[in-house]
Amino acid sequence: MHDPVVFRSGRFLARVVAETPPPTAPDAGKKPLALDMGTGSGIAAIFAARRGYRVVGVDINPVATRCARANVLMNDLQDAVDILQGDLFAPVRGTRFDLVTFNPPFFRGEPHDLADTAWRSPNILERFAMGLTTALRPAGRALIVFSSDGDEASLLNALHANGFVTTPVQRRDLRNEVLTVYAATRSTPSEPT
């Protein structure tokens, strides 16, 4: 796998995905669908595919999407994982997912360049929470990793404002920061209006 440890949060999220129960297909004969938002190296997408999901990974950075595609090929999962380049949910508009994973930028502000989009954004947490309302199936869930160095309250507030309940699934103290994976589910598992 190409450089999944540069961002410890990606490796941590992938481990949580690997430890989740195998998915149940929403429709007979179809694999459940997962979306790995901000896929980066593709590590969470790869682990979701290994759990039995058909996966789409999305990243705004074309360098990241090339890296993720290479890792998917090296893991012989090209029949289970598609990698797309684009901004948040735009490349998958109209598709509903059973699982959404997200390793967002933790810091507020305008990115200095394309590589910096992995670290900072002025409004990605709010845009993600809003887009999740139509991208997540009613009984689906999102797994979002976040750092204590970032604006965790804004993430949780944005999810709650869009009708999601959040639960911490796992925490890891890395001495200089604490990483938490949150599960987000609909407060009532009905179709969004």
XYZ file of N, CA and C in Angstrom:
579
model
N 0.839 -1.172 0.000
C 0.000 0.000 0.000
C 0.883 1.234 0.000
N 0.530 2.223 -0.755
C 1.328 3.439 -0.873
C 1.019 4.408 0.252
N 1.960 4.620 1.119
C 1.968 5.668 2.131
C 0.692 5.895 2.941
N 0.033 4.840 3.453
C -1.160 5.078 4.259
C -0.849 5.574 5.659
N 0.427 5.575 6.058
C 0.746 5.961 7.426
C 1.139 7.417 7.560
N 1.199 8.147 6.461
C 1.481 9.577 6.568
C 0.383 10.214 7.421
N -0.844 9.806 7.173
C -1.982 10.278 7.958
C -2.415 9.139 8.875
N -2.045 9.221 10.133
C -2.384 8.159 11.079
C -3.889 7.980 11.185
N -4.617 9.038 10.918
C -6.069 8.973 11.018
C -6.651 8.009 9.979
N -6.064 7.945 8.784
C -6.549 7.023 7.755
C -6.368 5.578 8.159
N -5.216 5.279 8.716
C -4.942 3.915 9.180
C -5.891 3.539 10.325
N -6.136 4.481 11.235
C -7.040 4.235 12.355
C -8.464 3.983 11.856
N -8.932 4.803 10.920
C -10.268 4.614 10.353
C -10.366 3.259 9.666
N -9.352 2.869 8.921
C -9.365 1.573 8.233
C -9.468 0.418 9.228
N -8.774 0.534 10.348
C -8.861 -0.520 11.375
C -10.273 -0.622 11.944
N -10.910 0.516 12.143
C -12.292 0.489 12.640
C -13.204 -0.168 11.603
N -13.021 0.161 10.335
C -13.810 -0.473 9.271
C -13.585 -1.982 9.283
N -12.340 -2.406 9.447
C -12.013 -3.839 9.457
C -12.660 -4.570 10.627
N -12.933 -3.854 11.712
C -13.516 -4.473 12.900
C -15.042 -4.414 12.932
N -15.652 -3.759 11.956
C -17.114 -3.674 11.947
C -17.699 -4.992 11.465
N -18.916 -5.301 11.904
C -19.549 -6.540 11.439
C -19.714 -6.518 9.921
N -19.679 -7.692 9.291
C -19.887 -7.736 7.846
C -21.230 -7.106 7.491
N -21.294 -6.465 6.337
C -22.526 -5.766 5.964
C -23.637 -6.724 5.546
N -24.848 -6.222 5.650
C -26.016 -6.928 5.154
C -26.465 -6.211 3.895
N -26.674 -6.959 2.838
C -27.095 -6.345 1.573
C -28.512 -5.798 1.709
N -28.739 -4.557 1.263
C -30.072 -3.969 1.359
C -31.052 -4.602 0.370
N -30.532 -5.076 -0.756
C -31.360 -5.703 -1.777
C -30.790 -7.082 -2.081
N -31.668 -8.071 -2.216
C -31.224 -9.436 -2.504
C -30.377 -9.455 -3.777
N -29.252 -10.147 -3.705
C -28.398 -10.297 -4.871
C -27.466 -9.131 -5.143
N -27.531 -8.085 -4.348
C -26.648 -6.933 -4.551
C -25.736 -6.764 -3.346
N -24.490 -6.382 -3.628
C -23.561 -6.072 -2.539
C -23.936 -4.724 -1.940
N -23.772 -4.564 -0.635
C -23.980 -3.241 -0.051
C -22.925 -2.270 -0.579
N -23.303 -1.006 -0.638
C -22.448 0.035 -1.208
C -21.793 0.877 -0.115
N -20.507 1.149 -0.305
C -19.786 2.035 0.618
C -19.146 3.164 -0.174
N -19.056 4.310 0.463
C -18.385 5.481 -0.092
C -17.259 5.865 0.852
N -16.052 5.966 0.314
C -14.918 6.433 1.100
C -14.610 7.853 0.662
N -15.113 8.809 1.409
C -14.957 10.227 1.087
C -13.579 10.692 1.531
N -12.903 11.458 0.673
C -11.548 11.904 0.984
C -10.630 10.695 1.043
N -10.710 9.847 0.047
C -10.082 8.523 0.080
C -8.575 8.551 0.267
N -7.889 9.603 -0.189
C -6.435 9.674 0.010
C -5.733 8.495 -0.620
N -5.081 7.672 0.182
C -4.372 6.485 -0.313
C -5.323 5.354 -0.674
N -6.588 5.465 -0.282
C -7.569 4.418 -0.552
C -7.638 3.349 0.521
N -6.971 3.562 1.645
C -6.885 2.515 2.661
C -8.256 2.134 3.235
N -9.107 3.101 3.530
C -10.432 2.753 4.070
C -11.289 2.079 3.001
N -11.157 2.507 1.752
C -11.898 1.867 0.653
C -11.483 0.407 0.521
N -10.199 0.142 0.622
C -9.686 -1.227 0.509
C -10.212 -2.098 1.643
N -10.204 -1.575 2.851
C -10.698 -2.354 3.978
C -12.216 -2.560 3.904
N -12.943 -1.582 3.400
C -14.391 -1.760 3.217
C -14.667 -2.835 2.169
N -13.888 -2.854 1.089
C -14.058 -3.892 0.066
C -13.768 -5.266 0.645
N -12.769 -5.350 1.489
C -12.449 -6.634 2.132
C -13.549 -7.091 3.079
N -14.358 -6.160 3.573
C -15.483 -6.513 4.447
C -16.717 -6.922 3.647
N -16.660 -6.773 2.318
C -17.777 -7.225 1.499
C -18.570 -6.138 0.808
N -18.124 -4.894 0.907
C -18.814 -3.786 0.246
C -18.327 -3.620 -1.192
N -19.185 -3.123 -2.025
C -18.804 -2.549 -3.321
C -18.510 -1.093 -2.987
N -17.328 -0.564 -3.323
C -16.867 0.718 -2.789
C -16.573 1.725 -3.890
N -16.914 2.974 -3.597
C -16.496 4.107 -4.411
C -15.669 5.010 -3.504
N -14.452 5.326 -3.929
C -13.606 6.270 -3.204
C -13.578 7.582 -3.963
N -13.679 8.695 -3.244
C -13.694 10.024 -3.866
C -12.667 10.906 -3.174
N -11.918 11.652 -3.994
C -10.999 12.644 -3.447
C -10.921 13.806 -4.430
N -10.754 15.002 -3.903
C -10.649 16.191 -4.758
C -9.270 16.295 -5.403
N -8.277 15.662 -4.801
C -6.898 15.774 -5.257
C -6.579 14.677 -6.286
N -6.231 15.050 -7.526
C -5.934 14.026 -8.535
C -4.717 13.165 -8.194
N -3.776 13.701 -7.433
C -2.623 12.902 -7.006
C -3.088 11.806 -6.054
N -4.000 12.158 -5.141
C -4.548 11.164 -4.209
C -5.323 10.091 -4.960
N -6.110 10.476 -5.946
C -6.889 9.462 -6.672
C -5.966 8.520 -7.442
N -4.875 9.031 -7.997
C -3.914 8.139 -8.673
C -3.285 7.174 -7.667
N -2.936 7.677 -6.504
C -2.365 6.837 -5.448
C -3.368 5.760 -5.019
N -4.608 6.156 -4.806
C -5.642 5.203 -4.390
C -5.862 4.137 -5.460
N -5.908 4.552 -6.726
C -6.085 3.566 -7.805
C -4.931 2.564 -7.827
N -3.708 3.054 -7.633
C -2.546 2.158 -7.603
C -2.660 1.165 -6.450
N -3.085 1.641 -5.285
C -3.228 0.755 -4.136
C -4.337 -0.264 -4.339
N -5.423 0.150 -4.977
C -6.514 -0.782 -5.285
C -5.992 -1.885 -6.207
N -5.229 -1.511 -7.220
C -4.645 -2.501 -8.144
C -3.669 -3.431 -7.420
N -2.808 -2.863 -6.578
C -1.833 -3.687 -5.853
C -2.508 -4.682 -4.919
N -3.719 -4.354 -4.474
C -4.472 -5.249 -3.595
C -5.477 -6.103 -4.368
N -5.419 -6.041 -5.704
C -6.263 -6.840 -6.589
C -7.757 -6.664 -6.267
N -8.156 -5.408 -6.036
C -9.553 -5.120 -5.710
C -10.220 -4.235 -6.752
N -9.669 -4.178 -7.966
C -10.214 -3.311 -8.999
C -11.641 -3.679 -9.388
N -12.093 -4.908 -9.112
C -13.479 -5.280 -9.396
C -14.427 -4.872 -8.271
N -13.879 -4.435 -7.144
C -14.706 -4.077 -5.985
C -14.643 -2.601 -5.628
N -13.638 -1.865 -6.163
C -13.437 -0.466 -5.771
C -13.268 0.406 -7.012
N -14.043 1.475 -7.074
C -13.877 2.517 -8.088
C -13.384 3.770 -7.381
N -12.431 4.459 -7.986
C -11.903 5.701 -7.422
C -12.258 6.831 -8.376
N -12.889 7.872 -7.844
C -13.320 9.020 -8.643
C -12.719 10.301 -8.081
N -12.464 11.243 -8.969
C -11.969 12.540 -8.523
C -13.115 13.538 -8.556
N -13.219 14.347 -7.499
C -14.234 15.387 -7.455
C -14.422 15.921 -6.062
N -15.301 16.891 -5.949
C -15.567 17.579 -4.695
C -16.727 16.928 -3.958
N -16.430 16.362 -2.822
C -17.413 15.721 -1.950
C -18.334 14.786 -2.728
N -19.649 15.000 -2.636
C -20.614 14.053 -3.191
C -20.906 14.257 -4.676
N -20.312 15.270 -5.300
C -20.611 15.563 -6.708
C -20.390 14.363 -7.633
N -19.301 13.597 -7.516
C -19.096 12.469 -8.432
C -20.074 11.306 -8.236
N -20.786 11.283 -7.105
C -21.703 10.164 -6.822
C -23.139 10.648 -6.612
N -23.430 11.840 -7.112
C -24.762 12.422 -6.943
C -25.837 11.423 -7.372
N -26.842 11.235 -6.532
C -27.954 10.335 -6.834
C -27.753 8.905 -6.357
N -26.553 8.562 -5.885
C -26.279 7.210 -5.387
C -26.451 7.198 -3.874
N -27.050 6.118 -3.372
C -27.263 5.966 -1.922
C -26.336 4.879 -1.395
N -25.748 5.114 -0.233
C -24.740 4.220 0.323
C -25.178 3.663 1.670
N -24.730 2.436 1.943
C -24.999 1.785 3.229
C -23.968 2.197 4.276
N -22.767 2.520 3.801
C -21.685 2.964 4.675
C -20.966 4.116 3.986
N -20.689 5.160 4.745
C -19.861 6.262 4.263
C -18.739 6.439 5.270
N -17.500 6.405 4.796
C -16.359 6.696 5.664
C -15.793 8.045 5.252
N -15.243 8.771 6.225
C -14.718 10.104 5.932
C -13.572 10.422 6.871
N -12.466 10.823 6.273
C -11.299 11.310 7.000
C -11.108 12.754 6.540
N -11.838 13.692 7.161
C -11.860 15.068 6.649
C -10.635 15.878 7.046
N -10.469 17.018 6.382
C -9.475 17.985 6.872
C -9.901 18.434 8.277
N -8.958 18.486 9.192
C -9.288 18.817 10.576
C -9.273 20.312 10.866
N -8.663 21.100 9.988
C -8.446 22.505 10.295
C -9.268 23.415 9.399
N -9.706 24.537 9.959
C -10.450 25.558 9.223
C -9.489 26.453 8.457
N -9.939 26.918 7.318
C -9.146 27.870 6.554
C -9.046 27.462 5.102
N -8.574 28.399 4.310
C -8.383 28.143 2.880
C -7.104 27.334 2.686
N -7.170 26.255 1.916
C -5.946 25.504 1.643
C -4.969 26.340 0.813
N -3.690 26.171 1.077
C -2.649 26.918 0.362
C -2.415 26.371 -1.037
N -2.659 25.076 -1.215
C -2.501 24.429 -2.513
C -3.326 23.145 -2.486
N -3.278 22.388 -3.564
C -4.087 21.182 -3.657
C -3.732 20.160 -2.582
N -2.453 19.999 -2.278
C -2.043 19.053 -1.235
C -2.593 19.457 0.130
N -2.736 20.751 0.356
C -3.212 21.269 1.638
C -4.706 21.002 1.854
N -5.423 20.572 0.806
C -6.848 20.252 0.977
C -7.043 19.061 1.908
N -6.010 18.257 2.116
C -6.096 17.153 3.072
C -6.098 17.660 4.510
N -5.623 18.885 4.723
C -5.463 19.434 6.078
C -6.493 20.489 6.453
N -6.910 21.323 5.465
C -7.789 22.438 5.849
C -8.833 22.740 4.784
N -9.949 23.265 5.277
C -11.053 23.690 4.427
C -11.888 24.685 5.222
N -12.490 25.649 4.558
C -13.297 26.616 5.300
C -14.660 26.076 5.727
N -15.195 25.067 5.005
C -16.587 24.669 5.285
C -16.903 23.213 4.961
N -15.916 22.365 4.873
C -16.158 20.993 4.432
C -17.021 20.205 5.417
N -16.915 20.471 6.697
C -17.691 19.715 7.678
C -19.185 19.949 7.481
N -19.560 21.199 7.278
C -20.975 21.529 7.066
C -21.471 20.986 5.722
N -20.644 21.110 4.680
C -21.057 20.603 3.364
C -21.169 19.081 3.358
N -20.272 18.416 4.077
C -20.344 16.961 4.183
C -21.631 16.543 4.889
N -21.927 17.152 6.037
C -23.121 16.782 6.803
C -24.391 17.001 5.980
N -24.431 18.088 5.236
C -25.599 18.365 4.408
C -25.727 17.332 3.284
N -24.630 17.013 2.617
C -24.663 16.035 1.534
C -24.949 14.627 2.009
N -24.560 14.319 3.230
C -24.781 12.987 3.783
C -26.268 12.669 3.888
N -27.099 13.685 4.056
C -28.537 13.451 4.211
C -29.149 12.751 2.999
N -28.634 13.015 1.812
C -29.178 12.348 0.621
C -28.309 11.185 0.151
N -27.071 11.104 0.582
C -26.171 10.042 0.120
C -26.257 8.775 0.968
N -26.717 8.890 2.205
C -26.751 7.749 3.113
C -28.144 7.123 3.103
N -28.189 5.810 2.926
C -29.481 5.107 2.995
C -30.074 5.302 4.390
N -31.394 5.199 4.517
C -32.036 5.434 5.815
C -31.449 4.607 6.962
N -31.092 3.357 6.712
C -30.548 2.515 7.778
C -29.025 2.477 7.756
N -28.401 3.294 6.920
C -26.952 3.295 6.801
C -26.280 4.050 7.927
N -24.959 4.014 7.880
C -24.213 4.778 8.875
C -22.925 5.309 8.266
N -22.450 6.379 8.863
C -21.185 6.978 8.463
C -20.190 6.777 9.593
N -18.938 6.538 9.224
C -17.839 6.475 10.181
C -16.885 7.603 9.832
N -16.718 8.526 10.770
C -15.930 9.733 10.527
C -14.831 9.805 11.576
N -13.589 9.931 11.117
C -12.479 10.064 12.053
C -12.170 11.547 12.209
N -11.880 11.940 13.450
C -11.561 13.340 13.688
C -10.531 13.456 14.795
N -9.756 14.530 14.742
C -8.671 14.771 15.685
C -9.075 15.818 16.722
N -8.570 15.640 17.927
C -8.785 16.637 18.976
C -8.094 17.955 18.631
N -7.190 17.945 17.666
C -6.534 19.176 17.218
C -7.456 20.030 16.359
N -8.491 19.427 15.806
C -9.410 20.141 14.922
C -10.631 20.638 15.665
N -11.604 21.109 14.905
C -12.835 21.689 15.450
C -13.918 20.614 15.531
N -13.744 19.706 16.506
C -14.667 18.581 16.674
C -16.099 19.039 16.911
N -16.265 20.124 17.663
C -17.613 20.617 17.958
C -18.349 20.993 16.674
N -17.649 21.591 15.724
C -18.297 21.962 14.460
C -18.744 20.736 13.683
N -17.920 19.687 13.680
C -18.310 18.444 13.017
C -19.583 17.883 13.632
N -19.589 17.743 14.939
C -20.744 17.149 15.622
C -21.977 18.031 15.478
N -21.818 19.351 15.604
C -22.949 20.268 15.435
C -23.536 20.187 14.029
N -22.675 20.108 13.021
C -23.152 20.022 11.632
C -23.931 18.730 11.413
N -23.445 17.625 11.949
C -24.151 16.356 11.806
C -25.491 16.401 12.535
N -25.500 16.913 13.755
C -26.745 16.993 14.527
C -27.754 17.914 13.843
N -27.283 19.030 13.292
C -28.176 19.978 12.613
C -28.822 19.370 11.373
N -28.198 18.331 10.819
C -28.741 17.674 9.633
C -29.442 16.356 9.959
N -29.797 16.165 11.225
C -30.630 15.026 11.621
C -29.886 13.745 11.943
N -28.598 13.847 12.288
C -27.828 12.655 12.616
C -27.532 12.583 14.101
N -27.481 11.369 14.602
C -27.048 11.087 15.964
C -25.626 10.567 15.855
N -24.740 11.042 16.713
C -23.352 10.599 16.667
C -22.983 9.851 17.936
N -22.171 8.831 17.745
C -21.689 8.025 18.854
C -20.196 7.779 18.651
N -19.370 8.030 19.663
C -17.959 7.670 19.516
C -17.826 6.149 19.484
N -17.130 5.627 18.472
C -16.967 4.188 18.304
C -15.641 3.738 18.900
N -14.572 4.476 18.585
C -13.246 4.176 19.128
C -12.453 5.455 19.274
N -11.579 5.449 20.295
C -10.656 6.574 20.504
C -9.241 6.028 20.600
N -8.311 6.828 20.132
C -6.904 6.453 20.254
C -6.123 7.686 20.679
N -5.440 7.568 21.818
C -4.599 8.646 22.319
C -3.207 8.486 21.728
N -2.809 9.463 20.921
C -1.502 9.420 20.265
C -0.496 10.355 20.941
N -0.760 10.716 22.157
C 0.056 11.612 22.986
C -0.086 13.073 22.588
N 0.118 13.376 21.311
C -0.007 14.777 20.907
C -1.399 15.107 20.387
N -2.240 14.105 20.205
C -3.630 14.305 19.799
C -4.419 13.044 20.115
N -5.734 13.197 20.170
C -6.625 12.059 20.346
C -7.466 11.948 19.088
N -7.456 10.760 18.481
C -8.299 10.493 17.327
C -9.555 9.770 17.794
N -10.687 10.169 17.246
C -11.965 9.527 17.559
C -12.666 9.199 16.261
N -13.176 7.978 16.173
C -14.065 7.620 15.072
C -15.481 7.702 15.605
N -16.282 8.534 14.948
C -17.692 8.693 15.294
C -18.548 7.934 14.293
N -19.585 7.281 14.793
C -20.619 6.714 13.926
C -21.742 7.726 13.871
N -22.216 8.009 12.677
C -23.361 8.914 12.502
C -24.479 8.121 11.840
N -25.637 8.150 12.481
C -26.827 7.496 11.939
C -27.979 8.487 11.997
N -28.994 8.239 11.214
C -30.150 9.119 11.230
C -30.868 9.030 12.572
N -31.349 10.165 13.048
C -32.076 10.148 14.310
C -33.363 9.342 14.154
N -33.950 9.363 12.979
C -35.066 8.465 12.638
C -34.753 7.897 11.268
N -34.641 6.564 11.155
C -34.222 5.967 9.887
C -35.310 5.993 8.814
N -35.702 7.189 8.394
C -36.681 7.323 7.309
C -36.041 8.065 6.150
N -36.707 8.053 5.023
C -36.186 8.740 3.856
C -36.105 10.243 4.142
N -35.028 10.905 3.685
C -34.949 12.356 3.846
C -35.981 13.049 2.982
N -36.397 14.209 3.423
C -37.390 14.946 2.639
C -36.740 15.818 1.621
